[in-house]
């Protein structure tokens, strides 16, 4: 007896902060103590999170709550325990086809979540938004790129200038394929959103979609997980259960290997456990090693992706059964498409090969890889507005043989920086015959598309590309529909000796950087048609 008592006393000395796990009521809120250092409150009226106490510090902002979108409004909010170790708060919106789940696991310091939508949510996008106090969390995602404190809005109420630097919440984004954990930090604390494998399966936009992760204001960190949005949207939204994902509190950044298999025990509609899923395995061949090899599967209900390893071997995430379009990308450039059917409990083998036909261009600027990063300003535009003084001057001349890709602008604007110019020389033999000028783009804004000119040759502008009706490069965006344009250059246009190509913009749009523009993937000249 005495020994047992002594032993228990030692245990309680070692773990002084552990409180009882469970759900109580405080005011008009459910209070969940995770017994892992985190206590959170969920309003019984709206389902908003109204308090986030972690190890004695309040992280929840006081004037705005943590919620789906900007709040689901009046909701039916209920709580239940599942066994002794799980607490589930269910928020069913009265006005929107949304059910949000907040789940705690005993001894953990995370809020596990799932978001189920059965129709479009007003005002037309879907995101989880934690509004946190900036005091204890001064450093945002990609800090300070998305911190607008003390700044002046210079475009659309969301791009700011702080001192000499431009800032924008879109500069906090990361490609979904890489966005497994994003964190904001304070002294000895990391608050993170964790999107483990499968979290994006009913989001939209594919592996290279990027969206807002964070905005720092004078007193708050707005901390986001975007599921559906209209930001450079390329495909319809998906409905259904989204997640699991988690808001995590810890001393150091968590990794993305989050075990959410316990959702199986929670009886949550729409959640599909591992036993109801299958895989696709195989080899992706023909993508040169200097590029990432990316596999993507999608249908109207679900989407998945993975990287292949250096030998091209891949295994998909655990997928829901169904028939999928399967795409192979060379970095972000689509090089093969096929179809594959996934069955629950089974692994389907499906190899895929790069379908590009090899050829040698007369010259090429950049790489056809679906990204503008190797071109001028391509290394910085993700976190800077094109007017930012830290960027190099737009426009410019690329001289074949002596210039590097960094001399060619990654974006060409109708009313800023002038056209891009390519100077090149041909000899009497290779100037003969017809040529093709190929211009690969990743994104078009306001109908912006290439308008080439060589001497007196100016072809009619290509047809107007589909407008995504969303700002692009001015918010660090580069991925759109990826139009590639082939212009037939008639024989006799190019001559022996020096030639000059200018690449301007056809399209309309506003003034300055909101004039019609396009983002360049690569440009090349090919002998023949
Ligand atoms: C950070 O946490 C460690 C471990 O709990 C503690 O020893 C240290 O004093 C803390 N540092 C600060 C600045 O709070
Ligand atoms: C490009 O070629 C044009 C026409 O030959 C010439 O005027 C211009 O100076 C050249 N630009 C550069 C940077 O060499
Ligand atoms: C002309 O240029 C082509 C391509 O660079 C080269 O293969 C060929 O040898 C050149 N011909 C002469 C006569 O210089």
Coordinates of N, CA, C and O in Angstrom, one line a residue, residues 268-388:
X268 N -17.9 8.2 -38.5 CA -18.1 9.5 -39.2 C -18.4 9.2 -40.6 O -17.7 8.6 -41.4
X269 N -19.6 9.6 -41.1 CA -20.1 9.4 -42.5 C -19.1 9.9 -43.5 O -18.5 11.0 -43.3
X270 N -18.8 9.1 -44.5 CA -17.9 9.6 -45.6 C -16.5 9.2 -45.4 O -15.7 9.3 -46.3
X271 N -16.1 8.9 -44.1 CA -14.7 8.5 -43.9 C -14.5 7.1 -44.4 O -15.2 6.2 -44.0
X272 N -13.5 6.9 -45.2 CA -13.2 5.6 -45.8 C -11.9 5.0 -45.2 O -10.8 5.6 -45.4
X273 N -12.0 4.0 -44.4 CA -10.8 3.4 -43.8 C -9.9 2.7 -44.8 O -10.3 2.4 -45.9
X274 N -8.7 2.3 -44.3 CA -7.7 1.7 -45.2 C -8.3 0.4 -45.8 O -8.0 0.2 -47.0
X275 N -9.1 -0.3 -45.1 CA -9.7 -1.5 -45.7 C -10.6 -1.3 -46.9 O -10.8 -2.2 -47.7
X276 N -11.1 -0.1 -47.1 CA -11.9 0.2 -48.2 C -11.2 0.9 -49.3 O -11.8 1.5 -50.2
X277 N -9.8 0.7 -49.3 CA -9.0 1.4 -50.3 C -8.1 0.5 -51.0 O -7.8 -0.6 -50.5
X278 N -7.5 0.9 -52.2 CA -6.5 0.2 -52.9 C -5.4 1.1 -53.3 O -5.4 2.3 -53.1
X279 N -4.4 0.5 -54.0 CA -3.2 1.2 -54.4 C -3.0 1.0 -55.9 O -3.4 0.0 -56.5
X280 N -2.2 1.9 -56.5 CA -1.6 1.7 -57.8 C -0.1 1.7 -57.6 O 0.5 2.5 -57.0
X281 N 0.5 0.7 -58.2 CA 2.0 0.6 -58.1 C 2.5 0.4 -59.6 O 1.8 0.0 -60.5
X282 N 3.8 0.8 -59.8 CA 4.4 0.6 -61.1 C 5.6 1.4 -61.2 O 6.3 1.8 -60.3
X283 N 6.0 1.5 -62.5 CA 7.3 2.3 -62.8 C 6.9 3.3 -63.9 O 6.2 3.1 -64.8
X284 N 7.4 4.5 -63.6 CA 7.3 5.6 -64.5 C 8.6 5.8 -65.2 O 9.6 6.0 -64.5
X285 N 8.7 5.7 -66.5 CA 9.9 5.8 -67.2 C 10.0 7.0 -68.2 O 9.0 7.5 -68.6
X286 N 11.3 7.3 -68.5 CA 11.5 8.3 -69.5 C 11.6 9.8 -69.0 O 11.7 10.7 -69.9
X287 N 11.5 10.0 -67.7 CA 11.6 11.4 -67.3 C 13.1 11.6 -66.8 O 13.5 10.9 -65.9
X288 N 13.8 12.5 -67.5 CA 15.2 12.7 -67.1 C 15.4 13.0 -65.6 O 14.5 13.6 -65.0
X289 N 16.5 12.5 -65.0 CA 16.7 12.6 -63.6 C 16.7 14.0 -63.0 O 16.3 14.2 -61.8
X290 N 17.0 15.0 -63.9 CA 17.0 16.3 -63.3 C 15.6 16.9 -63.0 O 15.5 17.9 -62.4
X291 N 14.6 16.2 -63.5 CA 13.2 16.6 -63.2 C 12.6 15.7 -62.1 O 12.9 14.5 -62.1
X292 N 11.6 16.2 -61.4 CA 10.8 15.4 -60.5 C 9.9 14.6 -61.4 O 9.4 15.0 -62.4
X293 N 9.7 13.3 -61.0 CA 8.7 12.5 -61.7 C 7.5 12.4 -60.8 O 7.6 11.9 -59.6
X294 N 6.4 12.9 -61.3 CA 5.2 13.1 -60.4 C 4.0 12.3 -61.1 O 3.8 12.4 -62.3
X295 N 3.3 11.5 -60.3 CA 2.2 10.7 -60.7 C 0.9 11.4 -60.1 O 1.0 11.8 -58.9
X296 N -0.1 11.4 -60.8 CA -1.4 12.1 -60.4 C -2.6 11.3 -60.9 O -2.6 10.8 -62.0
X297 N -3.5 11.0 -60.0 CA -4.7 10.2 -60.3 C -5.9 11.1 -60.0 O -5.9 11.7 -58.9
X298 N -6.8 11.2 -60.9 CA -8.0 12.0 -60.5 C -9.3 11.5 -61.3 O -9.2 11.0 -62.4
X299 N -10.4 11.7 -60.6 CA -11.7 11.6 -61.3 C -12.6 12.6 -60.6 O -12.1 13.4 -59.8
X300 N -13.9 12.8 -61.0 CA -14.6 13.9 -60.4 C -14.8 13.8 -58.9 O -15.1 14.8 -58.3
X301 N -14.6 12.6 -58.3 CA -14.8 12.5 -56.8 C -13.5 12.6 -56.0 O -13.6 13.1 -54.9
X302 N -12.4 12.2 -56.5 CA -11.2 12.1 -55.7 C -9.9 12.5 -56.5 O -9.9 12.4 -57.8
X303 N -8.9 12.8 -55.8 CA -7.6 13.1 -56.5 C -6.4 12.6 -55.5 O -6.6 12.7 -54.3
X304 N -5.4 12.2 -56.1 CA -4.2 11.7 -55.4 C -2.9 12.0 -56.2 O -3.0 12.2 -57.4
X305 N -1.8 11.9 -55.5 CA -0.5 12.1 -56.2 C 0.6 11.5 -55.4 O 0.5 11.2 -54.2
X306 N 1.7 11.3 -56.1 CA 3.0 10.9 -55.4 C 4.1 11.2 -56.3 O 4.0 11.4 -57.5
X307 N 5.3 11.2 -55.7 CA 6.6 11.3 -56.4 C 7.0 9.8 -56.7 O 6.9 9.0 -55.8
X308 N 7.6 9.6 -57.9 CA 8.3 8.3 -58.1 C 9.7 8.5 -57.5 O 10.2 9.6 -57.4
X309 N 10.4 7.4 -57.2 CA 11.8 7.5 -56.7 C 12.7 7.6 -57.9 O 12.2 7.6 -59.1
X310 N 14.0 7.6 -57.7 CA 15.0 7.9 -58.7 C 14.9 6.8 -59.8 O 15.3 7.0 -61.0
X311 N 14.5 5.6 -59.5 CA 14.4 4.5 -60.5 C 13.0 4.5 -61.2 O 12.8 3.7 -62.0
X312 N 12.2 5.5 -60.8 CA 10.8 5.6 -61.4 C 9.8 4.7 -60.7 O 8.6 4.8 -61.1
X313 N 10.2 4.0 -59.7 CA 9.2 3.2 -59.0 C 8.2 4.1 -58.1 O 8.7 5.0 -57.5
X314 N 7.0 3.7 -58.2 CA 6.0 4.5 -57.4 C 5.0 3.6 -56.7 O 4.7 2.5 -57.2
X315 N 4.4 4.1 -55.7 CA 3.2 3.5 -55.0 C 2.3 4.6 -54.7 O 2.7 5.6 -54.0
X316 N 1.1 4.5 -55.1 CA 0.1 5.6 -54.9 C -0.3 5.6 -53.4 O -0.1 4.7 -52.7
X317 N -0.9 6.8 -53.0 CA -1.5 6.8 -51.6 C -2.7 5.7 -51.6 O -3.0 5.2 -52.7
X318 N -3.2 5.5 -50.5 CA -4.4 4.6 -50.4 C -5.6 5.3 -51.0 O -6.0 6.4 -50.5
X319 N -6.1 4.7 -52.1 CA -7.1 5.4 -52.9 C -8.5 4.8 -52.7 O -8.6 3.6 -52.5
X320 N -9.5 5.6 -52.9 CA -10.9 5.0 -52.9 C -11.1 4.3 -54.2 O -10.5 4.7 -55.2
X321 N -11.9 3.2 -54.2 CA -12.1 2.5 -55.5 C -12.7 3.4 -56.5 O -13.4 4.3 -56.3
X322 N -12.4 3.0 -57.8 CA -12.9 3.8 -58.9 C -12.0 3.8 -60.1 O -10.9 3.2 -60.0
X323 N -12.4 4.4 -61.2 CA -11.6 4.5 -62.4 C -11.0 5.9 -62.4 O -11.8 6.9 -62.2
X324 N -9.7 6.0 -62.6 CA -9.0 7.3 -62.5 C -8.2 7.6 -63.8 O -7.7 6.7 -64.4
X325 N -8.2 8.9 -64.2 CA -7.2 9.3 -65.2 C -5.9 9.3 -64.4 O -5.8 9.8 -63.3
X326 N -4.8 8.8 -65.1 CA -3.5 8.7 -64.5 C -2.6 9.6 -65.3 O -2.5 9.4 -66.6
X327 N -1.9 10.5 -64.7 CA -1.0 11.5 -65.4 C 0.4 11.3 -65.0 O 0.7 11.2 -63.7
X328 N 1.3 11.4 -65.9 CA 2.8 11.5 -65.6 C 3.2 12.9 -65.9 O 3.0 13.4 -67.0
X329 N 3.9 13.5 -64.9 CA 4.5 14.9 -65.2 C 6.0 14.8 -65.1 O 6.6 14.1 -64.2
X330 N 6.6 15.5 -66.0 CA 8.0 15.8 -66.0 C 8.1 17.2 -65.2 O 7.7 18.2 -65.7
X331 N 8.5 17.1 -63.9 CA 8.3 18.3 -63.0 C 6.8 18.6 -63.0 O 6.1 17.9 -62.4
X332 N 6.4 19.7 -63.7 CA 4.9 20.0 -63.7 C 4.4 19.9 -65.1 O 3.3 20.5 -65.4
X333 N 5.1 19.3 -66.1 CA 4.7 19.3 -67.5 C 4.2 17.9 -67.8 O 4.8 16.9 -67.6
X334 N 2.9 17.9 -68.3 CA 2.2 16.6 -68.5 C 2.9 15.9 -69.7 O 3.0 16.5 -70.8
X335 N 3.4 14.7 -69.5 CA 4.1 14.0 -70.6 C 3.4 12.6 -70.9 O 3.8 12.0 -71.9
X336 N 2.4 12.2 -70.2 CA 1.7 11.0 -70.5 C 0.4 10.9 -69.7 O 0.3 11.4 -68.6
X337 N -0.6 10.3 -70.3 CA -1.9 10.1 -69.7 C -2.4 8.7 -69.9 O -2.3 8.2 -71.0
X338 N -3.0 8.1 -68.9 CA -3.7 6.8 -69.2 C -4.8 6.7 -68.2 O -5.2 7.7 -67.6
X339 N -5.3 5.5 -68.0 CA -6.5 5.3 -67.1 C -6.2 4.0 -66.3 O -5.6 3.1 -66.8
X340 N -6.7 4.0 -65.1 CA -6.5 2.9 -64.2 C -7.7 2.7 -63.3 O -8.3 3.7 -62.9
X341 N -8.0 1.5 -63.0 CA -9.1 1.2 -62.1 C -8.5 0.6 -60.7 O -7.7 -0.3 -60.7
X342 N -9.0 1.2 -59.7 CA -8.6 0.8 -58.3 C -9.7 0.0 -57.6 O -10.9 0.4 -57.7
X343 N -9.3 -1.1 -57.0 CA -10.3 -1.9 -56.2 C -9.9 -1.9 -54.7 O -8.7 -2.0 -54.4
X344 N -10.9 -2.0 -53.9 CA -10.6 -2.0 -52.4 C -9.8 -3.3 -52.1 O -10.1 -4.4 -52.6
X345 N -8.8 -3.1 -51.2 CA -8.0 -4.2 -50.7 C -7.1 -4.8 -51.8 O -6.4 -5.8 -51.5
X346 N -6.9 -4.1 -52.9 CA -6.1 -4.7 -54.0 C -5.0 -3.6 -54.4 O -5.2 -2.4 -54.2
X347 N -4.0 -4.2 -55.0 CA -3.0 -3.3 -55.6 C -3.0 -3.5 -57.1 O -2.9 -4.6 -57.6
X348 N -3.2 -2.4 -57.9 CA -3.2 -2.5 -59.3 C -1.9 -2.1 -59.9 O -1.4 -1.0 -59.5
X349 N -1.3 -2.9 -60.8 CA -0.1 -2.5 -61.4 C -0.3 -1.7 -62.7 O -1.1 -2.1 -63.5
X350 N 0.4 -0.6 -62.8 CA 0.2 0.3 -64.0 C 1.5 1.0 -64.3 O 1.8 2.0 -63.6
X351 N 2.2 0.7 -65.3 CA 3.4 1.4 -65.7 C 3.0 2.5 -66.6 O 2.0 2.5 -67.3
X352 N 3.9 3.5 -66.7 CA 3.6 4.7 -67.6 C 4.9 5.2 -68.1 O 5.9 5.2 -67.3
X353 N 4.9 5.7 -69.3 CA 6.2 6.2 -69.9 C 6.0 7.6 -70.5 O 4.9 7.9 -71.1
X354 N 7.0 8.4 -70.4 CA 7.0 9.7 -71.0 C 6.8 9.6 -72.5 O 7.5 8.8 -73.2
X355 N 5.7 10.2 -73.0 CA 5.3 10.1 -74.4 C 5.9 11.2 -75.3 O 5.6 11.2 -76.5
X356 N 6.8 12.0 -74.8 CA 7.4 13.1 -75.6 C 8.3 12.4 -76.6 O 9.1 11.5 -76.3
X357 N 8.3 13.0 -77.9 CA 9.2 12.5 -78.9 C 10.5 13.3 -78.9 O 10.4 14.6 -78.9
X358 N 11.6 12.7 -78.8 CA 12.9 13.5 -78.8 C 13.1 14.3 -80.1 O 12.9 13.8 -81.2
X359 N 13.6 15.5 -80.0 CA 14.0 16.3 -81.1 C 15.0 17.3 -80.7 O 15.1 17.6 -79.5
X360 N 15.8 17.9 -81.6 CA 16.8 18.9 -81.2 C 16.3 20.2 -81.8 O 16.3 20.4 -83.0
X361 N 16.0 21.2 -81.0 CA 15.6 22.5 -81.5 C 16.9 23.3 -82.0 O 18.0 22.9 -81.6
X362 N 16.6 24.3 -82.8 CA 17.7 25.2 -83.2 C 18.3 25.9 -81.9 O 19.5 26.0 -81.7
X363 N 17.4 26.4 -81.1 CA 17.7 26.9 -79.8 C 16.5 26.8 -78.9 O 15.3 26.7 -79.4
X364 N 16.7 26.8 -77.6 CA 15.7 26.7 -76.6 C 16.0 27.6 -75.4 O 17.2 27.6 -75.0
X365 N 15.1 28.3 -74.9 CA 15.3 29.1 -73.7 C 14.4 28.5 -72.6 O 13.2 28.3 -72.7
X366 N 15.1 28.1 -71.5 CA 14.4 27.4 -70.4 C 14.1 26.0 -70.7 O 14.6 25.4 -71.7
X367 N 13.3 25.4 -69.9 CA 13.0 23.9 -70.0 C 11.4 23.8 -70.1 O 10.7 24.5 -69.3
X368 N 11.0 22.9 -70.9 CA 9.5 22.6 -70.8 C 9.3 21.7 -69.6 O 9.3 20.5 -69.8
X369 N 9.1 22.3 -68.5 CA 8.9 21.6 -67.3 C 7.7 22.1 -66.5 O 7.5 21.7 -65.3
X370 N 6.9 23.0 -67.1 CA 5.7 23.5 -66.4 C 6.0 24.5 -65.4 O 5.1 24.9 -64.6
X371 N 7.3 25.0 -65.2 CA 7.6 25.9 -64.2 C 8.5 27.0 -64.8 O 9.4 26.7 -65.7
X372 N 8.4 28.3 -64.3 CA 9.2 29.4 -64.9 C 10.4 29.7 -64.0 O 11.0 30.7 -64.1
X373 N 10.7 28.8 -63.0 CA 11.7 29.1 -62.0 C 13.1 29.5 -62.5 O 13.8 30.2 -61.9
X374 N 13.5 28.9 -63.6 CA 14.9 29.0 -64.1 C 15.0 30.4 -64.9 O 16.1 30.8 -65.2
X375 N 13.9 31.0 -65.2 CA 14.0 32.3 -66.0 C 14.1 33.5 -65.0 O 14.1 33.3 -63.8
X376 N 14.3 34.7 -65.6 CA 14.5 35.9 -64.9 C 13.4 36.1 -63.9 O 12.2 36.1 -64.3
X377 N 13.7 36.4 -62.6 CA 12.8 36.6 -61.5 C 12.1 35.3 -61.1 O 11.3 35.4 -60.1
X378 N 12.4 34.2 -61.8 CA 11.7 33.0 -61.4 C 12.0 32.5 -60.1 O 11.3 31.7 -59.5
X379 N 13.2 32.9 -59.5 CA 13.6 32.4 -58.2 C 13.0 33.2 -57.1 O 13.1 32.9 -55.9
X380 N 12.3 34.3 -57.4 CA 11.8 35.2 -56.4 C 10.3 35.6 -56.4 O 9.7 36.0 -55.4
X381 N 9.7 35.4 -57.6 CA 8.3 36.0 -57.7 C 7.3 35.3 -56.8 O 6.2 35.8 -56.6
X382 N 7.6 34.1 -56.3 CA 6.6 33.4 -55.5 C 6.3 34.2 -54.2 O 5.3 34.0 -53.6
X383 N 7.3 35.0 -53.8 CA 7.2 35.8 -52.6 C 7.3 37.3 -52.8 O 7.5 38.0 -51.8
X384 N 7.2 37.8 -54.1 CA 7.3 39.2 -54.3 C 6.3 39.6 -55.4 O 6.2 38.9 -56.4
X385 N 5.6 40.7 -55.2 CA 4.8 41.3 -56.3 C 5.7 41.8 -57.4 O 6.9 42.1 -57.1
X386 N 5.3 41.7 -58.7 CA 6.2 42.0 -59.8 C 6.8 43.5 -59.7 O 7.8 43.8 -60.3
X387 N 6.1 44.3 -58.9 CA 6.7 45.7 -58.7 C 7.8 45.8 -57.7 O 8.4 46.8 -57.5
X388 N 8.0 44.7 -57.0 CA 9.0 44.7 -55.8 C 10.4 45.1 -56.3 O 10.9 44.5 -57.3

